[in-house]
mmCIF file of C-alpha atoms in Angstrom:
data_model
loop_
_atom_site.group_PDB
_atom_site.id
_atom_site.type_symbol
_atom_site.label_atom_id
_atom_site.label_comp_id
_atom_site.label_asym_id
_atom_site.label_seq_id
_atom_site.Cartn_x
_atom_site.Cartn_y
_atom_site.Cartn_z
ATOM 1 C CA UNK A 660 0.006 0.013 0.041
ATOM 2 C CA UNK A 661 2.803 2.382 0.891
ATOM 3 C CA UNK A 662 4.653 1.655 -2.298
ATOM 4 C CA UNK A 663 1.427 2.245 -4.252
ATOM 5 C CA UNK A 664 1.059 5.653 -2.477
ATOM 6 C CA UNK A 665 4.543 6.649 -3.517
ATOM 7 C CA UNK A 666 3.988 5.513 -7.228
ATOM 8 C CA UNK A 667 0.637 7.278 -7.373
ATOM 9 C CA UNK A 668 2.102 10.417 -5.901
ATOM 10 C CA UNK A 669 4.921 10.484 -8.424
ATOM 11 C CA UNK A 670 2.401 10.211 -11.234
ATOM 12 C CA UNK A 671 0.198 13.050 -9.986
ATOM 13 C CA UNK A 672 3.192 15.210 -9.363
ATOM 14 C CA UNK A 673 4.334 14.690 -12.927
ATOM 15 C CA UNK A 674 0.842 15.639 -14.053
ATOM 16 C CA UNK A 675 1.002 18.764 -11.833
ATOM 17 C CA UNK A 676 4.315 19.806 -13.415
ATOM 18 C CA UNK A 677 2.956 19.234 -16.938
ATOM 19 C CA UNK A 678 -0.485 20.738 -16.584
ATOM 20 C CA UNK A 679 -0.292 23.069 -13.585
ATOM 21 C CA UNK A 680 -3.791 21.885 -12.635
ATOM 22 C CA UNK A 681 -5.049 20.993 -9.170
ATOM 23 C CA UNK A 682 -7.586 18.538 -7.836
ATOM 24 C CA UNK A 683 -9.464 17.826 -4.697
ATOM 25 C CA UNK A 684 -9.862 14.647 -2.599
ATOM 26 C CA UNK A 685 -13.619 15.013 -2.013
ATOM 27 C CA UNK A 686 -15.996 17.294 -3.953
ATOM 28 C CA UNK A 687 -18.214 17.701 -0.940
ATOM 29 C CA UNK A 688 -15.605 19.454 1.257
ATOM 30 C CA UNK A 689 -14.343 23.016 1.052
ATOM 31 C CA UNK A 690 -12.250 23.569 -2.103
ATOM 32 C CA UNK A 691 -9.518 26.036 -2.540
ATOM 33 C CA UNK A 692 -10.433 29.113 -4.564
ATOM 34 C CA UNK A 693 -8.619 29.694 -7.823
ATOM 35 C CA UNK A 694 -5.502 31.892 -7.342
ATOM 36 C CA UNK A 695 -3.382 33.894 -9.741
ATOM 37 C CA UNK A 696 -0.418 31.737 -10.799
ATOM 38 C CA UNK A 697 1.795 34.833 -11.089
ATOM 39 C CA UNK A 698 2.342 37.741 -8.771
ATOM 40 C CA UNK A 699 2.307 41.334 -10.046
ATOM 41 C CA UNK A 700 5.999 41.094 -10.670
ATOM 42 C CA UNK A 701 5.705 38.153 -12.948
ATOM 43 C CA UNK A 702 6.961 35.648 -10.409
ATOM 44 C CA UNK A 703 5.127 32.351 -9.562
ATOM 45 C CA UNK A 704 3.181 32.875 -6.362
ATOM 46 C CA UNK A 705 4.576 30.440 -3.684
ATOM 47 C CA UNK A 706 1.116 29.943 -2.220
ATOM 48 C CA UNK A 707 -0.213 28.661 -5.576
ATOM 49 C CA UNK A 708 2.677 26.151 -5.648
ATOM 50 C CA UNK A 709 1.855 25.164 -2.068
ATOM 51 C CA UNK A 710 -1.702 24.739 -2.969
ATOM 52 C CA UNK A 711 -1.015 22.443 -5.836
ATOM 53 C CA UNK A 712 1.238 20.350 -3.658
ATOM 54 C CA UNK A 713 -1.557 19.938 -1.004
ATOM 55 C CA UNK A 714 -4.183 19.187 -3.672
ATOM 56 C CA UNK A 715 -2.137 16.434 -5.351
ATOM 57 C CA UNK A 716 -1.054 14.903 -2.069
ATOM 58 C CA UNK A 717 -4.701 14.929 -0.950
ATOM 59 C CA UNK A 718 -5.670 12.893 -4.062
ATOM 60 C CA UNK A 719 -3.180 10.167 -3.064
ATOM 61 C CA UNK A 720 -3.619 9.984 0.789
ATOM 62 C CA UNK A 721 -7.278 10.947 1.037
ATOM 63 C CA UNK A 722 -6.418 13.673 3.584
ATOM 64 C CA UNK A 723 -8.290 16.862 2.716
ATOM 65 C CA UNK A 724 -5.929 19.572 1.484
ATOM 66 C CA UNK A 725 -6.783 21.986 4.348
ATOM 67 C CA UNK A 726 -5.566 19.410 6.953
ATOM 68 C CA UNK A 727 -2.347 19.008 5.102
ATOM 69 C CA UNK A 728 -1.987 22.817 4.915
ATOM 70 C CA UNK A 729 -2.742 23.137 8.644
ATOM 71 C CA UNK A 730 0.090 20.679 9.527
ATOM 72 C CA UNK A 731 2.529 22.454 7.267
ATOM 73 C CA UNK A 732 1.537 25.832 8.600
ATOM 74 C CA UNK A 733 1.873 24.623 12.237
ATOM 75 C CA UNK A 734 5.338 23.366 11.434
ATOM 76 C CA UNK A 735 6.135 26.693 9.877
ATOM 77 C CA UNK A 736 5.038 28.581 13.053
ATOM 78 C CA UNK A 737 7.259 26.489 15.119
ATOM 79 C CA UNK A 738 10.215 27.169 12.932
ATOM 80 C CA UNK A 739 9.565 30.908 13.003
ATOM 81 C CA UNK A 740 9.458 30.822 16.826
ATOM 82 C CA UNK A 741 12.700 28.708 17.047
ATOM 83 C CA UNK A 742 14.644 29.440 13.867
ATOM 84 C CA UNK A 743 17.995 28.314 15.159
ATOM 85 C CA UNK A 744 16.736 24.896 16.325
ATOM 86 C CA UNK A 745 14.639 24.383 13.103
ATOM 87 C CA UNK A 746 16.560 25.490 10.035
ATOM 88 C CA UNK A 747 14.668 25.326 6.643
ATOM 89 C CA UNK A 748 14.800 21.939 4.917
ATOM 90 C CA UNK A 749 12.397 22.303 1.897
ATOM 91 C CA UNK A 750 11.826 25.243 -0.403
ATOM 92 C CA UNK A 751 8.043 25.015 -0.402
ATOM 93 C CA UNK A 752 6.852 23.310 2.780
ATOM 94 C CA UNK A 753 7.648 24.227 6.398
ATOM 95 C CA UNK A 754 8.094 20.619 7.703
ATOM 96 C CA UNK A 755 11.084 20.057 9.887
ATOM 97 C CA UNK A 756 12.562 16.789 11.078
ATOM 98 C CA UNK A 757 16.035 16.158 12.527
ATOM 99 C CA UNK A 758 18.159 13.387 11.098
ATOM 100 C CA UNK A 759 17.404 10.957 13.850
ATOM 101 C CA UNK A 760 13.636 11.298 13.459
ATOM 102 C CA UNK A 761 13.962 10.978 9.689
ATOM 103 C CA UNK A 762 16.288 7.991 9.560
ATOM 104 C CA UNK A 763 15.352 6.273 12.800
ATOM 105 C CA UNK A 764 16.855 6.485 16.299
ATOM 106 C CA UNK A 765 18.951 3.300 16.038
ATOM 107 C CA UNK A 766 20.009 3.819 12.468
ATOM 108 C CA UNK A 767 23.852 3.890 12.291
ATOM 109 C CA UNK A 768 23.574 6.067 9.179
ATOM 110 C CA UNK A 769 22.004 9.379 10.312
ATOM 111 C CA UNK A 770 22.064 10.613 6.676
ATOM 112 C CA UNK A 771 20.297 7.503 5.399
ATOM 113 C CA UNK A 772 18.008 8.153 2.340
ATOM 114 C CA UNK A 773 17.223 4.561 1.466
ATOM 115 C CA UNK A 774 13.514 4.035 2.171
ATOM 116 C CA UNK A 775 13.865 0.295 3.017
ATOM 117 C CA UNK A 776 16.497 0.777 5.693
ATOM 118 C CA UNK A 777 14.737 3.842 7.068
ATOM 119 C CA UNK A 778 11.603 1.843 7.559
ATOM 120 C CA UNK A 779 13.629 -1.036 9.125
ATOM 121 C CA UNK A 780 14.819 1.487 11.857
ATOM 122 C CA UNK A 781 11.304 2.953 12.168
ATOM 123 C CA UNK A 782 12.319 6.260 10.770
ATOM 124 C CA UNK A 783 9.694 8.737 9.418
ATOM 125 C CA UNK A 784 11.353 9.413 6.083
ATOM 126 C CA UNK A 785 9.599 8.157 2.943
ATOM 127 C CA UNK A 786 9.938 8.450 -0.750
ATOM 128 C CA UNK A 787 7.236 10.783 -1.873
ATOM 129 C CA UNK A 788 8.272 11.698 -5.453
ATOM 130 C CA UNK A 789 8.985 8.116 -6.590
ATOM 131 C CA UNK A 790 12.712 8.683 -7.355
ATOM 132 C CA UNK A 791 13.784 5.851 -5.034
ATOM 133 C CA UNK A 792 15.150 7.982 -2.272
ATOM 134 C CA UNK A 793 13.786 9.465 0.893
ATOM 135 C CA UNK A 794 15.346 12.915 0.788
ATOM 136 C CA UNK A 795 15.078 15.116 3.992
ATOM 137 C CA UNK A 796 15.384 18.215 1.936
ATOM 138 C CA UNK A 797 12.735 17.334 -0.681
ATOM 139 C CA UNK A 798 9.397 19.041 -0.190
ATOM 140 C CA UNK A 799 7.315 16.099 -1.481
ATOM 141 C CA UNK A 800 9.214 13.595 0.609
ATOM 142 C CA UNK A 801 8.819 15.740 3.736
ATOM 143 C CA UNK A 802 5.101 16.325 3.601
ATOM 144 C CA UNK A 803 4.348 12.847 2.314
ATOM 145 C CA UNK A 804 6.421 11.356 5.243
ATOM 146 C CA UNK A 805 4.392 13.230 7.798
ATOM 147 C CA UNK A 806 1.082 12.378 6.070
ATOM 148 C CA UNK A 807 1.824 8.653 5.902
ATOM 149 C CA UNK A 808 3.013 8.580 9.505
ATOM 150 C CA UNK A 809 -0.184 10.163 10.663
ATOM 151 C CA UNK A 810 -2.270 7.765 8.502
ATOM 152 C CA UNK A 811 -0.697 4.799 10.309
ATOM 153 C CA UNK A 812 -2.868 5.554 13.285
ATOM 154 C CA UNK A 813 -6.224 5.681 11.488
ATOM 155 C CA UNK A 814 -7.929 6.909 8.426
ATOM 156 C CA UNK A 815 -8.456 10.368 6.996
ATOM 157 C CA UNK A 816 -11.613 11.289 8.991
ATOM 158 C CA UNK A 817 -11.334 14.234 11.322
ATOM 159 C CA UNK A 818 -11.210 11.967 14.440
ATOM 160 C CA UNK A 819 -8.786 9.588 13.012
ATOM 161 C CA UNK A 820 -6.562 12.479 11.810
ATOM 162 C CA UNK A 821 -6.559 14.029 15.304
ATOM 163 C CA UNK A 822 -5.318 10.729 16.638
ATOM 164 C CA UNK A 823 -2.594 10.687 14.111
ATOM 165 C CA UNK A 824 -1.536 14.225 14.976
ATOM 166 C CA UNK A 825 -1.450 13.286 18.610
ATOM 167 C CA UNK A 826 0.706 10.219 17.956
ATOM 168 C CA UNK A 827 3.069 12.201 15.897
ATOM 169 C CA UNK A 828 3.544 15.183 18.252
ATOM 170 C CA UNK A 829 2.453 13.834 21.593
ATOM 171 C CA UNK A 830 1.257 17.246 22.432
ATOM 172 C CA UNK A 831 -2.442 18.099 22.839
ATOM 173 C CA UNK A 832 -1.697 21.731 22.017
ATOM 174 C CA UNK A 833 -0.384 20.643 18.645
ATOM 175 C CA UNK A 834 -3.692 18.869 18.004
ATOM 176 C CA UNK A 835 -5.655 21.881 18.902
ATOM 177 C CA UNK A 836 -3.720 24.242 16.820
ATOM 178 C CA UNK A 837 -3.736 22.071 13.704
ATOM 179 C CA UNK A 838 -7.540 21.588 14.108
ATOM 180 C CA UNK A 839 -7.874 25.356 14.413
ATOM 181 C CA UNK A 840 -5.822 25.998 11.266
ATOM 182 C CA UNK A 841 -7.649 23.403 9.454
ATOM 183 C CA UNK A 842 -11.018 25.045 10.275
ATOM 184 C CA UNK A 843 -9.798 28.399 9.123
ATOM 185 C CA UNK A 844 -8.515 27.086 5.755
ATOM 186 C CA UNK A 845 -11.660 25.000 5.228
ATOM 187 C CA UNK A 846 -13.904 27.987 5.906
ATOM 188 C CA UNK A 847 -12.296 30.407 3.511
ATOM 189 C CA UNK A 848 -11.021 27.862 1.045
ATOM 190 C CA UNK A 849 -7.685 29.540 0.319
ATOM 191 C CA UNK A 850 -4.172 29.957 1.734
ATOM 192 C CA UNK A 851 -3.755 33.708 1.480
ATOM 193 C CA UNK A 852 -5.250 34.598 4.920
ATOM 194 C CA UNK A 853 -2.803 37.042 6.418
ATOM 195 C CA UNK A 854 -4.564 40.451 5.916
ATOM 196 C CA UNK A 855 -5.052 42.445 9.100
ATOM 197 C CA UNK A 856 -7.282 45.213 10.343
ATOM 198 C CA UNK A 857 -6.991 47.742 13.176
ATOM 199 C CA UNK A 858 -9.047 46.609 16.262
ATOM 200 C CA UNK A 859 -11.341 49.681 16.170
ATOM 201 C CA UNK A 860 -12.676 51.412 13.117
ATOM 202 C CA UNK A 861 -10.222 53.786 11.651
ATOM 203 C CA UNK A 862 -11.783 57.258 11.504
ATOM 204 C CA UNK A 863 -13.587 56.958 14.812
ATOM 205 C CA UNK A 864 -12.468 58.867 17.911
ATOM 206 C CA UNK A 865 -9.694 56.853 19.595
ATOM 207 C CA UNK A 866 -6.132 57.313 20.886
ATOM 208 C CA UNK A 867 -3.281 55.031 21.870
ATOM 209 C CA UNK A 868 0.436 55.007 22.507
ATOM 210 C CA UNK A 869 2.963 52.355 23.582
ATOM 211 C CA UNK A 870 2.020 51.090 27.069
ATOM 212 C CA UNK A 871 4.058 47.983 26.973
ATOM 213 C CA UNK A 872 5.712 47.164 30.342
ATOM 214 C CA UNK A 873 3.897 49.900 32.362
ATOM 215 C CA UNK A 874 3.282 49.043 35.961
ATOM 216 C CA UNK A 875 -0.128 47.678 37.043
ATOM 217 C CA UNK A 876 -1.235 47.520 40.672
ATOM 218 C CA UNK A 877 -4.648 45.791 40.833
ATOM 219 C CA UNK A 878 -4.306 42.133 41.737
ATOM 220 C CA UNK A 879 -0.611 42.486 42.652
ATOM 221 C CA UNK A 880 2.433 44.027 41.156
ATOM 222 C CA UNK A 881 2.607 43.173 37.353
ATOM 223 C CA UNK A 882 3.613 44.735 34.071
ATOM 224 C CA UNK A 883 1.274 45.635 31.243
ATOM 225 C CA UNK A 884 1.472 43.127 28.366
ATOM 226 C CA UNK A 885 -0.317 45.038 25.641
ATOM 227 C CA UNK A 886 -1.491 48.334 24.222
ATOM 228 C CA UNK A 887 -4.438 50.398 25.621
ATOM 229 C CA UNK A 888 -6.692 51.911 22.908
ATOM 230 C CA UNK A 889 -8.904 54.545 24.464
ATOM 231 C CA UNK A 890 -12.210 55.082 22.752
ATOM 232 C CA UNK A 891 -15.774 56.006 23.472
ATOM 233 C CA UNK A 892 -17.906 53.424 25.288
ATOM 234 C CA UNK A 893 -19.670 51.218 22.720
ATOM 235 C CA UNK A 894 -17.289 51.704 19.769
ATOM 236 C CA UNK A 895 -17.041 48.388 17.803
ATOM 237 C CA UNK A 896 -14.081 46.160 18.567
ATOM 238 C CA UNK A 897 -13.044 44.123 15.453
ATOM 239 C CA UNK A 898 -11.005 41.119 14.834
ATOM 240 C CA UNK A 899 -7.573 42.107 13.572
ATOM 241 C CA UNK A 900 -7.085 38.884 11.677
ATOM 242 C CA UNK A 901 -8.408 35.668 10.052
ATOM 243 C CA UNK A 902 -8.713 33.327 13.023
ATOM 244 C CA UNK A 903 -10.758 31.174 15.336
ATOM 245 C CA UNK A 904 -12.235 32.315 18.666
ATOM 246 C CA UNK A 905 -10.428 30.339 21.347
ATOM 247 C CA UNK A 906 -11.721 31.977 24.551
ATOM 248 C CA UNK A 907 -14.724 34.082 25.357
ATOM 249 C CA UNK A 908 -16.091 35.230 28.758
ATOM 250 C CA UNK A 909 -15.091 36.878 32.007
ATOM 251 C CA UNK A 910 -11.607 37.329 33.419
ATOM 252 C CA UNK A 911 -11.101 39.135 36.687
ATOM 253 C CA UNK A 912 -8.326 41.291 35.152
ATOM 254 C CA UNK A 913 -9.647 41.719 31.654
ATOM 255 C CA UNK A 914 -13.369 41.684 32.326
ATOM 256 C CA UNK A 915 -15.371 40.620 29.251
ATOM 257 C CA UNK A 916 -12.692 39.418 27.009
ATOM 258 C CA UNK A 917 -12.153 37.372 23.737
ATOM 259 C CA UNK A 918 -9.077 35.457 22.586
ATOM 260 C CA UNK A 919 -8.615 34.679 18.865
ATOM 261 C CA UNK A 920 -5.974 32.370 17.386
ATOM 262 C CA UNK A 921 -4.552 33.172 13.928
ATOM 263 C CA UNK A 922 -2.665 31.186 11.291
ATOM 264 C CA UNK A 923 0.755 32.630 12.605
ATOM 265 C CA UNK A 924 -0.069 30.894 15.869
ATOM 266 C CA UNK A 925 -0.541 34.250 17.460
ATOM 267 C CA UNK A 926 -3.178 34.630 20.243
ATOM 268 C CA UNK A 927 -4.996 38.075 19.969
ATOM 269 C CA UNK A 928 -6.355 39.173 23.299
ATOM 270 C CA UNK A 929 -9.180 41.791 23.555
ATOM 271 C CA UNK A 930 -10.100 42.882 27.039
ATOM 272 C CA UNK A 931 -12.486 45.311 29.030
ATOM 273 C CA UNK A 932 -15.344 44.858 26.533
ATOM 274 C CA UNK A 933 -18.785 46.065 27.348
ATOM 275 C CA UNK A 934 -20.326 43.073 25.559
ATOM 276 C CA UNK A 935 -19.935 40.532 22.753
ATOM 277 C CA UNK A 936 -21.401 40.276 19.287
ATOM 278 C CA UNK A 937 -24.065 37.544 19.641
ATOM 279 C CA UNK A 938 -22.863 35.807 16.489
ATOM 280 C CA UNK A 939 -19.432 35.167 17.984
ATOM 281 C CA UNK A 940 -18.767 32.166 20.188
ATOM 282 C CA UNK A 941 -15.980 29.808 21.023
ATOM 283 C CA UNK A 942 -14.943 28.064 17.811
ATOM 284 C CA UNK A 943 -16.446 30.851 15.517
ATOM 285 C CA UNK A 944 -14.148 31.538 12.505
ATOM 286 C CA UNK A 945 -13.641 35.303 12.069
ATOM 287 C CA UNK A 946 -12.069 37.598 9.505
ATOM 288 C CA UNK A 947 -10.319 41.027 9.686
ATOM 289 C CA UNK A 948 -12.705 43.894 10.417
ATOM 290 C CA UNK A 949 -15.433 41.720 11.670
ATOM 291 C CA UNK A 950 -17.163 43.080 14.897
ATOM 292 C CA UNK A 951 -16.651 40.807 17.921
ATOM 293 C CA UNK A 952 -17.692 43.122 20.701
ATOM 294 C CA UNK A 953 -17.703 46.814 21.966
ATOM 295 C CA UNK A 954 -15.362 49.016 23.902
ATOM 296 C CA UNK A 955 -16.089 49.161 27.573
ATOM 297 C CA UNK A 956 -14.581 49.369 31.102
ATOM 298 C CA UNK A 957 -15.286 45.893 32.453
ATOM 299 C CA UNK A 958 -12.944 44.060 34.796
ATOM 300 C CA UNK A 959 -10.906 44.417 37.987
ATOM 301 C CA UNK A 960 -13.420 42.385 40.043
ATOM 302 C CA UNK A 961 -16.132 39.771 39.942
ATOM 303 C CA UNK A 962 -18.235 39.218 36.792
ATOM 304 C CA UNK A 963 -20.118 42.338 35.717
ATOM 305 C CA UNK A 964 -17.754 44.861 37.415
ATOM 306 C CA UNK A 965 -17.619 47.951 35.406
ATOM 307 C CA UNK A 966 -16.349 51.571 35.546
ATOM 308 C CA UNK A 967 -13.131 51.252 37.594
ATOM 309 C CA UNK A 968 -11.213 52.966 34.811
ATOM 310 C CA UNK A 969 -12.030 54.957 31.549
ATOM 311 C CA UNK A 970 -13.426 52.920 28.681
ATOM 312 C CA UNK A 971 -10.730 51.452 26.472
ATOM 313 C CA UNK A 972 -9.713 48.263 24.692
ATOM 314 C CA UNK A 973 -6.744 46.411 26.060
ATOM 315 C CA UNK A 974 -5.151 44.638 23.068
ATOM 316 C CA UNK A 975 -2.349 42.022 23.519
ATOM 317 C CA UNK A 976 -0.617 39.432 21.308
ATOM 318 C CA UNK A 977 1.027 36.234 22.442
ATOM 319 C CA UNK A 978 3.167 33.819 20.462
ATOM 320 C CA UNK A 979 3.101 30.012 20.809
ATOM 321 C CA UNK A 980 6.395 28.128 20.882
ATOM 322 C CA UNK A 981 4.703 24.729 20.951
ATOM 323 C CA UNK A 982 4.729 24.171 24.706
ATOM 324 C CA UNK A 983 4.667 27.710 26.138
ATOM 325 C CA UNK A 984 3.323 31.151 25.131
ATOM 326 C CA UNK A 985 4.717 34.626 25.701
ATOM 327 C CA UNK A 986 3.563 38.106 25.058
ATOM 328 C CA UNK A 987 5.242 40.656 22.853
ATOM 329 C CA UNK A 988 4.709 44.381 22.209
ATOM 330 C CA UNK A 989 1.784 44.811 19.867
ATOM 331 C CA UNK A 990 2.277 48.559 19.359
ATOM 332 C CA UNK A 991 4.337 48.235 16.039
ATOM 333 C CA UNK A 992 1.779 45.853 14.574
ATOM 334 C CA UNK A 993 -1.039 48.272 15.467
ATOM 335 C CA UNK A 994 0.760 51.226 13.820
ATOM 336 C CA UNK A 995 1.354 49.152 10.642
ATOM 337 C CA UNK A 996 -2.245 47.822 10.482
ATOM 338 C CA UNK A 997 -3.663 51.378 11.084
ATOM 339 C CA UNK A 998 -1.522 52.852 8.273
ATOM 340 C CA UNK A 999 -2.423 50.001 5.931
ATOM 341 C CA UNK A 1000 -6.083 50.430 6.563
ATOM 342 C CA UNK A 1001 -5.899 54.199 6.034
ATOM 343 C CA UNK A 1002 -4.218 53.589 2.716
ATOM 344 C CA UNK A 1003 -6.916 51.085 1.733
ATOM 345 C CA UNK A 1004 -9.645 53.526 2.663
ATOM 346 C CA UNK A 1005 -8.026 56.359 0.627
ATOM 347 C CA UNK A 1006 -7.603 54.100 -2.388
ATOM 348 C CA UNK A 1007 -11.393 53.222 -2.264
ATOM 349 C CA UNK A 1008 -12.381 56.849 -2.462
#
């Protein structure tokens, strides 16, 4: 069966290179939207190449393209968080494996690229392009190897795939992230989902400055991990990104707050809201500019506490390293998103 997979994949890859077309594993699931093959500068769009790879591998393995994309994107975010520990291997995909994982822990040849001996030592590496070698720097071999390892623990259904992800990473957070990314890709049907919006409508009455690291006294001595955007009570608060709502509810410090996870594995934290948009709940997929709540002054007490400070939005961003998260200063991002949105608004007039 594994040899059949490899031969079939080689055939569809050859077809992809000849025709440039893409296919889908199941016509009933979300399909990727057509994309421009070339960028404005005449260069091939790397997202198009990625999409073609996911589509063709989906045909062979039965795993929907958006789940393959989710695994690849999760790996990419880990490498961005730990670039020294995870140097790039392929030119298209973000998959990383060290030599021991690829060739097998007991394999005396750490650079082994022979599929039979790698399998003998229970290495992950497989021949995905049918050239007879399992090359750790080959994009097809990398993604195919991860996909086939996950398929060993079940089929391509959502539950079986989740089990395969767990067995591969042994990390429940990895399972959650990949399921979240998969949902985002499936909802929008494309890979280009990295546009951003300012968290309150540009043109309304608001003000902000860098408040990162400022002292906070309520609830004990602590530092401010975010940026305060002061605005009138009831001003809409908007998602800054394409993402999925991970947390919604009351927090003694943040009051009514929402947390959204994006495809960069950033957690966007919106606090002190006066209320939530009724269409938004945990698991809801959101897009940039979508209203998720309204500016308020909730927090610093039991549920419902209001008015202990002027109305404002506390906005924070946290990065996930795979096992831990840490906050970083969102002020530079906010400035960039505000300027980008002003330019878009001017261009539309």
